[in-house]
Coordinates of C-alpha atoms in Angstrom, one line a residue:
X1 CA -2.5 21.8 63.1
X2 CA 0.2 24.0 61.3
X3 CA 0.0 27.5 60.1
X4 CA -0.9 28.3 56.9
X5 CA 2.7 29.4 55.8
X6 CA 3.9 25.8 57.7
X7 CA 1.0 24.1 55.6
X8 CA 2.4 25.8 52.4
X9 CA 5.9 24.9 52.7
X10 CA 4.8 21.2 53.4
X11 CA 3.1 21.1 49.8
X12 CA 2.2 24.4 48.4
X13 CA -0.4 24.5 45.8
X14 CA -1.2 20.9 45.3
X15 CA -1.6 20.2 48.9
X16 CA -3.9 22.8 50.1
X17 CA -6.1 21.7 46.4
X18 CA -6.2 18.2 47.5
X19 CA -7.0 19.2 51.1
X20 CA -10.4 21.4 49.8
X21 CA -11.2 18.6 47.4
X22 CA -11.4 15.9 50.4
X23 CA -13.3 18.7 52.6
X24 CA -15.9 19.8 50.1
X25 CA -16.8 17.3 48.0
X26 CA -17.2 14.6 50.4
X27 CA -19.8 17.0 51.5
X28 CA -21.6 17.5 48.5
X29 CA -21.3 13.6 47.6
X30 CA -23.3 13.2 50.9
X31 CA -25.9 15.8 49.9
X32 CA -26.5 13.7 46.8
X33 CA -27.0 10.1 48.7
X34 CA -29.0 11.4 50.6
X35 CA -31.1 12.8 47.3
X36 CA -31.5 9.5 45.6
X37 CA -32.2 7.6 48.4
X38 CA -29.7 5.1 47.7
X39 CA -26.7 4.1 50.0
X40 CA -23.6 4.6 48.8
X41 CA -24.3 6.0 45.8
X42 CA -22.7 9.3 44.4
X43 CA -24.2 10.7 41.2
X44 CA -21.8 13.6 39.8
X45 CA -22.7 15.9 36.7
X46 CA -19.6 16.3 34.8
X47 CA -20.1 19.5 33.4
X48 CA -19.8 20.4 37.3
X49 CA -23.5 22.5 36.6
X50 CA -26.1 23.2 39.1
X51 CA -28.4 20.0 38.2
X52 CA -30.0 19.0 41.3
X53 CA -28.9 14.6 42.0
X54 CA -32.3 13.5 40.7
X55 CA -31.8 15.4 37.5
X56 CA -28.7 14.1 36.2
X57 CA -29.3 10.6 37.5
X58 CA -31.9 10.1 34.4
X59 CA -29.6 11.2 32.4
X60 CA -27.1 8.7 30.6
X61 CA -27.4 5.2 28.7
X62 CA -29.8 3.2 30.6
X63 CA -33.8 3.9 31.4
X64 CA -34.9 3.8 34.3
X65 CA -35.9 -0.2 34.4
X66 CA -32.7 -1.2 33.6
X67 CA -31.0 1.2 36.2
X68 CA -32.7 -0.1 39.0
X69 CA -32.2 -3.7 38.0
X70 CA -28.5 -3.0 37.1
X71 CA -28.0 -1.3 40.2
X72 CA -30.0 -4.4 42.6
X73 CA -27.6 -7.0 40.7
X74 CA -24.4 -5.0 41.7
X75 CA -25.2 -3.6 44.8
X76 CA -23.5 -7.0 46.6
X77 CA -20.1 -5.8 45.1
X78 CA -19.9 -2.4 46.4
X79 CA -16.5 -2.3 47.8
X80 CA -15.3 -5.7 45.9
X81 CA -12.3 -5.0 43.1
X82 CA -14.9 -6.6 40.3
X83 CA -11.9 -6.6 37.4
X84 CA -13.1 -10.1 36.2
X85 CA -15.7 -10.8 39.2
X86 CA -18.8 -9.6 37.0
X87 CA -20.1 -10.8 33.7
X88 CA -21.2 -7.7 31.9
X89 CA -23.6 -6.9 29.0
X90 CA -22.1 -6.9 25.8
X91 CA -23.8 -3.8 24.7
X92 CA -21.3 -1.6 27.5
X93 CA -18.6 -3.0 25.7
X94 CA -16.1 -1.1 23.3
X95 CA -14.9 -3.4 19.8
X96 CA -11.4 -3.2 21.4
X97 CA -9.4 -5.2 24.1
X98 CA -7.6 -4.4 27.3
X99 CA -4.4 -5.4 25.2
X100 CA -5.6 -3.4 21.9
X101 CA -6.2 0.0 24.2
X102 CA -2.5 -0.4 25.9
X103 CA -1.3 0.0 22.3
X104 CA -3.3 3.4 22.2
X105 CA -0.2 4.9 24.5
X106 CA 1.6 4.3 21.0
X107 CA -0.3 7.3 19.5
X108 CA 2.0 9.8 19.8
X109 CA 5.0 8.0 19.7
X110 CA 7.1 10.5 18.0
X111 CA 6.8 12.4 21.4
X112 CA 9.8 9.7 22.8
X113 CA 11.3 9.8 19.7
X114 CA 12.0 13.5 20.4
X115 CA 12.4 13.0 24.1
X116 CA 15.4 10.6 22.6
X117 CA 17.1 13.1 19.9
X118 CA 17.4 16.0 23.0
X119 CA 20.4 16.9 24.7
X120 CA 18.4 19.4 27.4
X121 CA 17.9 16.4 30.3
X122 CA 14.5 19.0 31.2
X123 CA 13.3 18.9 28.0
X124 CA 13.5 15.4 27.4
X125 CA 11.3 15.0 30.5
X126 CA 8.8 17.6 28.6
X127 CA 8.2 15.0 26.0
X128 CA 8.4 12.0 27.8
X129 CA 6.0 12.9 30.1
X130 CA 3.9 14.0 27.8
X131 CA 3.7 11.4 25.7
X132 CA 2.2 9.7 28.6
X133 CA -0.4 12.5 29.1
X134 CA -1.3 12.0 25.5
X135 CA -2.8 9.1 25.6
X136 CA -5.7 10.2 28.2
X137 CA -8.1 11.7 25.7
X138 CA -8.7 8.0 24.3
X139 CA -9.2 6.6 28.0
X140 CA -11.6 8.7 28.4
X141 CA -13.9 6.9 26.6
X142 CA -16.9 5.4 28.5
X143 CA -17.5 1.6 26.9
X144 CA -15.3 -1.2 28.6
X145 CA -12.9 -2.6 26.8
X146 CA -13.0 -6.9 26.5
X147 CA -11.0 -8.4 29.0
X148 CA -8.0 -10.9 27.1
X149 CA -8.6 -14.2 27.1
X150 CA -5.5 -16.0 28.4
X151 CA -2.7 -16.3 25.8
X152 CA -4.5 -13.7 23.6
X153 CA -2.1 -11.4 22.0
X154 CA -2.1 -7.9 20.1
X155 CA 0.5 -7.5 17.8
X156 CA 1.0 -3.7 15.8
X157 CA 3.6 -2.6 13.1
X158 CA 3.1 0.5 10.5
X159 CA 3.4 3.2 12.9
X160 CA 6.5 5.5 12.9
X161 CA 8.8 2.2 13.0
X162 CA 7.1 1.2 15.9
X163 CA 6.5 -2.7 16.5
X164 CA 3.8 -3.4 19.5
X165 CA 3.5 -6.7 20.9
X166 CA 1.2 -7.0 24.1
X167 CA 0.5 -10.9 25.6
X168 CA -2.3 -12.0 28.8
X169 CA 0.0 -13.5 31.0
X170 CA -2.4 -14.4 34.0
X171 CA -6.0 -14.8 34.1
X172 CA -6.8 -14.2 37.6
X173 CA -5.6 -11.6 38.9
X174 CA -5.8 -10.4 34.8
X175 CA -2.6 -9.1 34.1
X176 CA -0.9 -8.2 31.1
X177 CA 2.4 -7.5 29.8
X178 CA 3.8 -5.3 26.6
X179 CA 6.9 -4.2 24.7
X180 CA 7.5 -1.7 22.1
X181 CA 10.1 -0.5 20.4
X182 CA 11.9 1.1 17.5
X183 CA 14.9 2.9 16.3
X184 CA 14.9 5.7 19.4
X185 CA 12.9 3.8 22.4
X186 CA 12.2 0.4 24.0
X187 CA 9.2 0.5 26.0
X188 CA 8.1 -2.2 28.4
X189 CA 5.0 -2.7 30.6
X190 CA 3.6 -4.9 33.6
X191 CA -0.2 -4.5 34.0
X192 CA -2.0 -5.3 37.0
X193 CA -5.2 -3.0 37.1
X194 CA -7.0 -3.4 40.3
X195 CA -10.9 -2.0 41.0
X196 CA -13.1 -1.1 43.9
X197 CA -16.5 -0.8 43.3
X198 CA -18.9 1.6 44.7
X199 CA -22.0 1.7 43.5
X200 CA -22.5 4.0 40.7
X201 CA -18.6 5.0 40.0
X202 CA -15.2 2.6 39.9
X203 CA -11.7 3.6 41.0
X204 CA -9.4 2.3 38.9
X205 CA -6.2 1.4 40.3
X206 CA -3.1 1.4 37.8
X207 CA -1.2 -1.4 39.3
X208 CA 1.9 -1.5 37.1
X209 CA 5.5 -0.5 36.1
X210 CA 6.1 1.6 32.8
X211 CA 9.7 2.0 31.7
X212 CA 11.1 3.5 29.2
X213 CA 14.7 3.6 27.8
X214 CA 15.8 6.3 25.7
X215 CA 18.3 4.8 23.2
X216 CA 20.6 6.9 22.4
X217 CA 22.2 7.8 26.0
X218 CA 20.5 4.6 27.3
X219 CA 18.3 7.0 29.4
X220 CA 15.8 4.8 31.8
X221 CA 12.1 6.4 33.1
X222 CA 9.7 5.2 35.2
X223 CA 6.2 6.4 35.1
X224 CA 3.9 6.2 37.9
X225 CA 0.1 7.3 36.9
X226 CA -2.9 9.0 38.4
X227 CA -5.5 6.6 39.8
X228 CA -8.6 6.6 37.0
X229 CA -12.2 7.2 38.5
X230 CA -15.2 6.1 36.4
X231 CA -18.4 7.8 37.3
X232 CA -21.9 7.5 37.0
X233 CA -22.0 3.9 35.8
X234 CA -25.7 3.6 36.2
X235 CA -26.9 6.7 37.1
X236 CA -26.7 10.3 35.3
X237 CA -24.1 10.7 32.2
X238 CA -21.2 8.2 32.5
X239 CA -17.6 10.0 32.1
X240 CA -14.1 8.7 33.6
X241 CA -11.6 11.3 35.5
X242 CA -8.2 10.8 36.6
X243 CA -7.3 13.0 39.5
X244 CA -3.9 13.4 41.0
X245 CA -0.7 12.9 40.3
X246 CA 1.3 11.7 37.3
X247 CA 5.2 11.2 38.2
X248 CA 7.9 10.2 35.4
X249 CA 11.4 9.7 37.1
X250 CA 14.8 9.9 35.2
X251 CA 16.1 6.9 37.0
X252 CA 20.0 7.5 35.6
X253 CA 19.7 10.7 36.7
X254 CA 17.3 11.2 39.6
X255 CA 15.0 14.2 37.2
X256 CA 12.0 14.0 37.9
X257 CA 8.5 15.5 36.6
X258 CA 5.1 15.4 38.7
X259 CA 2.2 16.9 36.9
X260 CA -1.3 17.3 38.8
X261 CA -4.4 16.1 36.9
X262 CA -7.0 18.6 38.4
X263 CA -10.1 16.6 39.5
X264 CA -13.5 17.9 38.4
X265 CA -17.1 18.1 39.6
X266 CA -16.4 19.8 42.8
X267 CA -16.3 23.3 44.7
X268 CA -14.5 24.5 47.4
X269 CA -12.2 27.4 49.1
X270 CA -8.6 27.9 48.6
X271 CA -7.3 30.4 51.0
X272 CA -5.2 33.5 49.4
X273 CA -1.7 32.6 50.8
X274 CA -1.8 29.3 48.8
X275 CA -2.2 30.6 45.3
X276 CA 0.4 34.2 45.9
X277 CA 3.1 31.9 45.9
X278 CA 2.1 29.9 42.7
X279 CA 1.2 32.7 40.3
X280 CA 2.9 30.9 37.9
X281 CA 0.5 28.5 36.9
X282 CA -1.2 30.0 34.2
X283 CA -5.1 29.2 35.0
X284 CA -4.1 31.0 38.3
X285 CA -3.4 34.3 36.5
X286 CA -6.9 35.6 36.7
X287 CA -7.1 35.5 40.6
X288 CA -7.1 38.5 42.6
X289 CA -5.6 38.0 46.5
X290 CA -7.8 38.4 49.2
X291 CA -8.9 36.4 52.6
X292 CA -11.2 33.6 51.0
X293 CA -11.2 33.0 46.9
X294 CA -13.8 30.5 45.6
X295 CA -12.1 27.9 43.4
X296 CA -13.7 25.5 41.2
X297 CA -11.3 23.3 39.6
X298 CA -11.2 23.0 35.6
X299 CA -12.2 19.7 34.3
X300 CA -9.0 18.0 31.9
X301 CA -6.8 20.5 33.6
X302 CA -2.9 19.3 34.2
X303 CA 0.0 21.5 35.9
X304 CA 3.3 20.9 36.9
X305 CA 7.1 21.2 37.4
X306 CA 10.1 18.9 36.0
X307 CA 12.3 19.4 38.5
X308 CA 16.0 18.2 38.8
X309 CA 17.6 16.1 41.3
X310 CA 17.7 18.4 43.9
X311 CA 14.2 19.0 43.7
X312 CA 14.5 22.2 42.0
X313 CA 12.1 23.6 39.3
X314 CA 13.2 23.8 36.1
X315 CA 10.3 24.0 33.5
X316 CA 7.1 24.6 34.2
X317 CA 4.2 22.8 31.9
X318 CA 0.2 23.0 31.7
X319 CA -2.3 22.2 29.6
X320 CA -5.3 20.3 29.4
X321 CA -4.8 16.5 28.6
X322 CA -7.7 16.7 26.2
X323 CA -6.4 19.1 24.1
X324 CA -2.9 20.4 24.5
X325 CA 0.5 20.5 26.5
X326 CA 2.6 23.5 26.8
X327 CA 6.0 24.6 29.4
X328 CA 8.0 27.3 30.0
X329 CA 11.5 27.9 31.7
X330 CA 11.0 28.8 35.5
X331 CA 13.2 30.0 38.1
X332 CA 13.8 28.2 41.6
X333 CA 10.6 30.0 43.1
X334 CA 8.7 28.4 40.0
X335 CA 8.0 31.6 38.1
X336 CA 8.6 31.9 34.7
X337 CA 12.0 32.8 33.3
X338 CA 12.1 36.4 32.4
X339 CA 12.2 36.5 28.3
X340 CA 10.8 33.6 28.2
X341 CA 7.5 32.1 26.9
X342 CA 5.1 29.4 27.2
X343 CA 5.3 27.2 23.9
X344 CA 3.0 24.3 23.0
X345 CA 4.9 21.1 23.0
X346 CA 2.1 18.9 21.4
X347 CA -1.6 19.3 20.8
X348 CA -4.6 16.6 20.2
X349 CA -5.1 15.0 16.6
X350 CA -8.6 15.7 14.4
X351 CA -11.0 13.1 15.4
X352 CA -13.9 11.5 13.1
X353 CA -17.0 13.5 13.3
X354 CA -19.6 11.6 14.8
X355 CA -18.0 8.4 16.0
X356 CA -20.3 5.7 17.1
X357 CA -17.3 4.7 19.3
X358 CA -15.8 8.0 20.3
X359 CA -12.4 6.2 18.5
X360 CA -9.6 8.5 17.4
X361 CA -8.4 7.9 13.8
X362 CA -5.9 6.0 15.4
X363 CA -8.2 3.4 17.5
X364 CA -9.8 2.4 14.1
X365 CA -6.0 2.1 13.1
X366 CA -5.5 -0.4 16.0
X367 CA -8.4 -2.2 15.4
X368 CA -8.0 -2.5 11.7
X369 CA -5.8 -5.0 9.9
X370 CA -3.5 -2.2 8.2
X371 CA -1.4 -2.3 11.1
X372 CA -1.6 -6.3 11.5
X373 CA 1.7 -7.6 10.3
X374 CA 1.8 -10.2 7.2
X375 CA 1.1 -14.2 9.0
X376 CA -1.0 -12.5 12.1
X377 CA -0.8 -14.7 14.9
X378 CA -4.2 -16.5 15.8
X379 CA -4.3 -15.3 19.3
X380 CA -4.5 -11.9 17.8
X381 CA -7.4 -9.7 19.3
X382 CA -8.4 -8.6 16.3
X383 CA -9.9 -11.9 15.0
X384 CA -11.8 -12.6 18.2
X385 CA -15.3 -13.0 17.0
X386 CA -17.2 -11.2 19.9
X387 CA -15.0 -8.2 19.1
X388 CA -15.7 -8.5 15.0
X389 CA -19.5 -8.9 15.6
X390 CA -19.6 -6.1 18.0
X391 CA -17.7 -3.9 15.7
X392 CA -20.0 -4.8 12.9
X393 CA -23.5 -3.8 15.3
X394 CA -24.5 -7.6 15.9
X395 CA -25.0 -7.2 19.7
X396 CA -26.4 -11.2 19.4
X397 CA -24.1 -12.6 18.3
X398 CA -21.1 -10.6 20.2
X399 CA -23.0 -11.8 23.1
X400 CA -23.2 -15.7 22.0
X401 CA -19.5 -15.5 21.2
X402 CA -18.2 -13.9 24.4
X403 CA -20.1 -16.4 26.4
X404 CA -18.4 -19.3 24.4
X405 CA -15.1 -18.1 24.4
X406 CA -15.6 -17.5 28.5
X407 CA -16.7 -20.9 28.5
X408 CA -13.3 -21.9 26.3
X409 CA -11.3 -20.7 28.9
X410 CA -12.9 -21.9 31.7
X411 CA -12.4 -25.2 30.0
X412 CA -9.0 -24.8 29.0
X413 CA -8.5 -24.0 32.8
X414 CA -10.6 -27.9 34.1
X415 CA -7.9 -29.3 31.2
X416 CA -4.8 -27.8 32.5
X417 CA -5.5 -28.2 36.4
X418 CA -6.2 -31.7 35.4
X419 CA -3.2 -32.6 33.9
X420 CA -1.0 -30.4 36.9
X421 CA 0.4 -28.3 34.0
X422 CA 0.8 -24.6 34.1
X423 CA 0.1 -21.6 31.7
X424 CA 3.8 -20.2 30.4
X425 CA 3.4 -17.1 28.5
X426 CA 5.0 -16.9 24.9
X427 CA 6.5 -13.9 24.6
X428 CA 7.1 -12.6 27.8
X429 CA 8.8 -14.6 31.1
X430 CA 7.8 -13.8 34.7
X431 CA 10.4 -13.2 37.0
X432 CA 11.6 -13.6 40.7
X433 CA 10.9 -9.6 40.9
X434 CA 8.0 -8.0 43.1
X435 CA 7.7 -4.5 42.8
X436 CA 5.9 -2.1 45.3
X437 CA 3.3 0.5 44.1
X438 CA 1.8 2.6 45.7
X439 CA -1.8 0.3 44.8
X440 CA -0.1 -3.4 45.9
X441 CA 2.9 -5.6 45.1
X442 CA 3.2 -6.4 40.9
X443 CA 5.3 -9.4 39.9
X444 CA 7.2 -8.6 36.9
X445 CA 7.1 -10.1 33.6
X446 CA 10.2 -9.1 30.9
X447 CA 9.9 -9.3 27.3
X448 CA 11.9 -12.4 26.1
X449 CA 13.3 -11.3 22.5
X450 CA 11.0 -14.4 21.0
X451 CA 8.8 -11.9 19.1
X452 CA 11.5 -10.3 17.6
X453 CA 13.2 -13.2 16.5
X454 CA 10.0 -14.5 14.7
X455 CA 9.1 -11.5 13.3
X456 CA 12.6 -11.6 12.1
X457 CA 12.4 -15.0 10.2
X458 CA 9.1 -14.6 8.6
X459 CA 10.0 -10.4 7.4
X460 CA 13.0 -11.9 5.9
X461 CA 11.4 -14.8 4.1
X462 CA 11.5 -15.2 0.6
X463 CA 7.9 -16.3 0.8
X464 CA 4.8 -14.7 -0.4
X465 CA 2.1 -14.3 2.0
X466 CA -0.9 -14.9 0.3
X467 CA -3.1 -15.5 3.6
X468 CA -5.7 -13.8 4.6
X469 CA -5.3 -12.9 8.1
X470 CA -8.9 -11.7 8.5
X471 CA -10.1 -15.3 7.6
X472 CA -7.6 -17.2 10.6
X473 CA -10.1 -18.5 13.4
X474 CA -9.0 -17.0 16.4
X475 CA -7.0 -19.5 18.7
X476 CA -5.1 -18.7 22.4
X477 CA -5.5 -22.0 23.6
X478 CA -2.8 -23.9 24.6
X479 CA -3.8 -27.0 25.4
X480 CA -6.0 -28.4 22.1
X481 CA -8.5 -30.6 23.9
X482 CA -9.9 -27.5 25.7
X483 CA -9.9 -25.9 22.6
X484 CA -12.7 -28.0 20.4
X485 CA -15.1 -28.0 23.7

């Protein structure tokens, strides 16, 4: 093994962080089996206090019956990715869809609208990047979102010249594809999430590709996201954590930004030399150098460099991706530019008080039919009625209708296998392309320009839309046999 100076220049900061996270926590996630009694189980509190395993693991939504009878019917698919494997309990559900939630990222959109009216190549990375930090105070929300039905669609217009289209394009694996755009961006999107179960938590695997071109200079990035961890799904207080790193790649001109979401709910050691060098990073300030510092990491904390193609760092940001993103000018050690100063580049909206569904203003938005565009189409996620009775409290009935809508598409499927035909997408078309990740292989599907030419003909028609989209019956079906089972 190296020194620690050898060590240090091999990955600085970052690497000797990840190295204590994998040494002590893994020991104080053995600690904790070994509490409950149960193997393979991990319960974490995620205000990182002193709660003993047994404590916090009667905390949370469930009592104790329905933990240990939750828990017995999972336990087979600890290890298994359980995406669509499981049928779920309505009651952990959210009144939102996968497709609905990808259309969250649209929040702060004028963040890319920015990142396109810059000249600084650095500072359009500061934007970009984190526009697509901006979005993880919504996904941390703890109630599952529905999984599309095949051919379902969300469609979203009346936000900052922004039109949203997203489409299921495959059932099993579920994937999804999405395109935005407007006068400064084009955004398009290849979902693939994988899962692994294990026992009380669920990593999340963002199987995907993200790109983003930048109008005005015709400016491509790629965005590569942290893995997502959801703890605590039966046991203690669930709450979802992303650690790791975030990378957005200028791929015209090889700039680069990798933040670091800080994991949470551990404690280790850091040793002196790996911190001296990294003063920079503002939570870091605090620490005084000596042999051995204790280091607890800071829950929603995110640091990084935007470096350029050489690998050198340019601007350093922070922040907390709960709250706020600032950066500030660095030198090539990755200290802060004399003069200079750290400046806030955007900062969390007001939420409603009280939320029964921890939304943001702008996930009611979503879900509402303000930003539903006139003559909706029927495969809209909006008008599915397990979403619309679980929105309006009626657990029953949500429950009835996701069961007959599963049972639609499992239908649909018997009819199309039947007559050898095959699901094609509407507004998206797969291609010959396979992409590596770093989580698997993700065919590619490309926005086709079909939505845009419809939405085309029926904004410029002369004809009054006197429908009332709220009233359509919701309908993804292709094949209309299927469809009246």
């Amino acid at each position: 093994m190296g020194s620690p100076e050898e060590n240090q220049s091999k990955g600085g900061f970052f690497s000797a962080m990840t190295s204590g996270l994998s040494l002590f926590s893994n020991a104080m996630h053995r600690s904790v089996n070994g509490l409950l009694g149960y193997e393979g189980l991990e319960v974490i509190n995620p205000e990182g206090g002193k709660e003993d395993a047994e404590e916090e693991a009667q905390k949370g939504r469930w009592r104790q019956e329905e933990r240990d009878s939750y828990f017995k019917m999972m336990q087979k698919y600890i290890g298994s990715d359980i995406t669509s494997l499981v049928t779920l309990p309505v009651n952990i559900f959210e009144p939102m869809t996968m497709l609905q939630k990808m259309a969250e990222l649209m929040e702060y959109s004028y963040l890319l609208d920015q990142a396109d009216e810059c000249e600084d190549p650095y500072m359009r990375l500061v934007y970009a990047s984190t526009w697509a930090i901006s979005v993880y105070y919504a996904y941390q929300r703890t109630l599952k979102p529905f999984n599309p039905i095949l051919g379902e669609t969300y469609e979203m217009v009346n936000h900052g010249g922004v039109t949203f289209i997203s489409e299921q394009v495959c059932h099993h694996p579920p994937m999804s594809a999405g395109h935005a755009e407007n006068e400064h961006f084009t955004y398009d999107v290849t979902s693939k999430l994988k899962t692994k179960f294990l026992g009380n938590s669920v990593d999340v695997y963002p199987v995907g590709r993200t790109r983003v071109t930048l109008k005005r200079d015709n400016v491509v990035l790629d965005l590569v996201p942290p893995p997502t961890k959801i703890n605590n799904l039966i046991f203690g207080r669930t709450w979802v954590d992303s650690p790791g790193e975030m990378v957005m790649t200028n791929l015209t001109t090889g700039d680069k930004v990798v933040l670091y979401f800080q994991p949470c709910g551990w404690f280790g050691y850091v040793t002196s030399y790996s911190i001296s060098s990294h003063l920079s990073l503002p939570y870091l300030y605090s620490y005084v150098s000596q042999d051995l510092l204790p280091f607890a990491a800071n829950r929603y904390e995110v640091d990084g460099y935007v470096y350029n193609a050489n690998e050198e760092p340019k601007i350093l940001m922070t922040g907390k991706w709960n709250e706020f993103m600032s950066y500030q000018p660095c030198d090539l050690e990755g200290e802060p530019l004399p003069g200079s100063e750290m400046k806030e580049v955007w900062r969390v909206a007001a939420i409603p008080p009280n939320d029964k569904f921890d939304y943001t203003y702008f996930a009611h938005k979503i879900n509402s039919f303000d930003t539903a565009p006139k003559k909706l189409l029927a495969s809209d996620s909006r008008l599915r009625p397990d979403r619309w009775a679980l929105e309006k409290g009626d657990l029953s009935k949500a429950g009835a209708e996701k069961s007959r809508l599963e049972e639609k598409q499992r239908a649909e499927k018997r009819s199309r296998e039947a007559k050898s035909d095959k699901f094609s997408p509407r507004w998206f078309d797969q291609t010959d392309e396979i992409t590596p990740t770093p989580w698997g292989d993700l065919e590619i599907y490309r926005y086709n320009g079909k939505y845009t030419e419809h939405r085309n003909v029926i904004d410029t028609s002369d004809a009054i839309d006197t429908g009332d989209s709220q009233s359509v019956e919701f309908d993804p079906w292709q094949f209309g046999d299927s469809s009246q089972e």
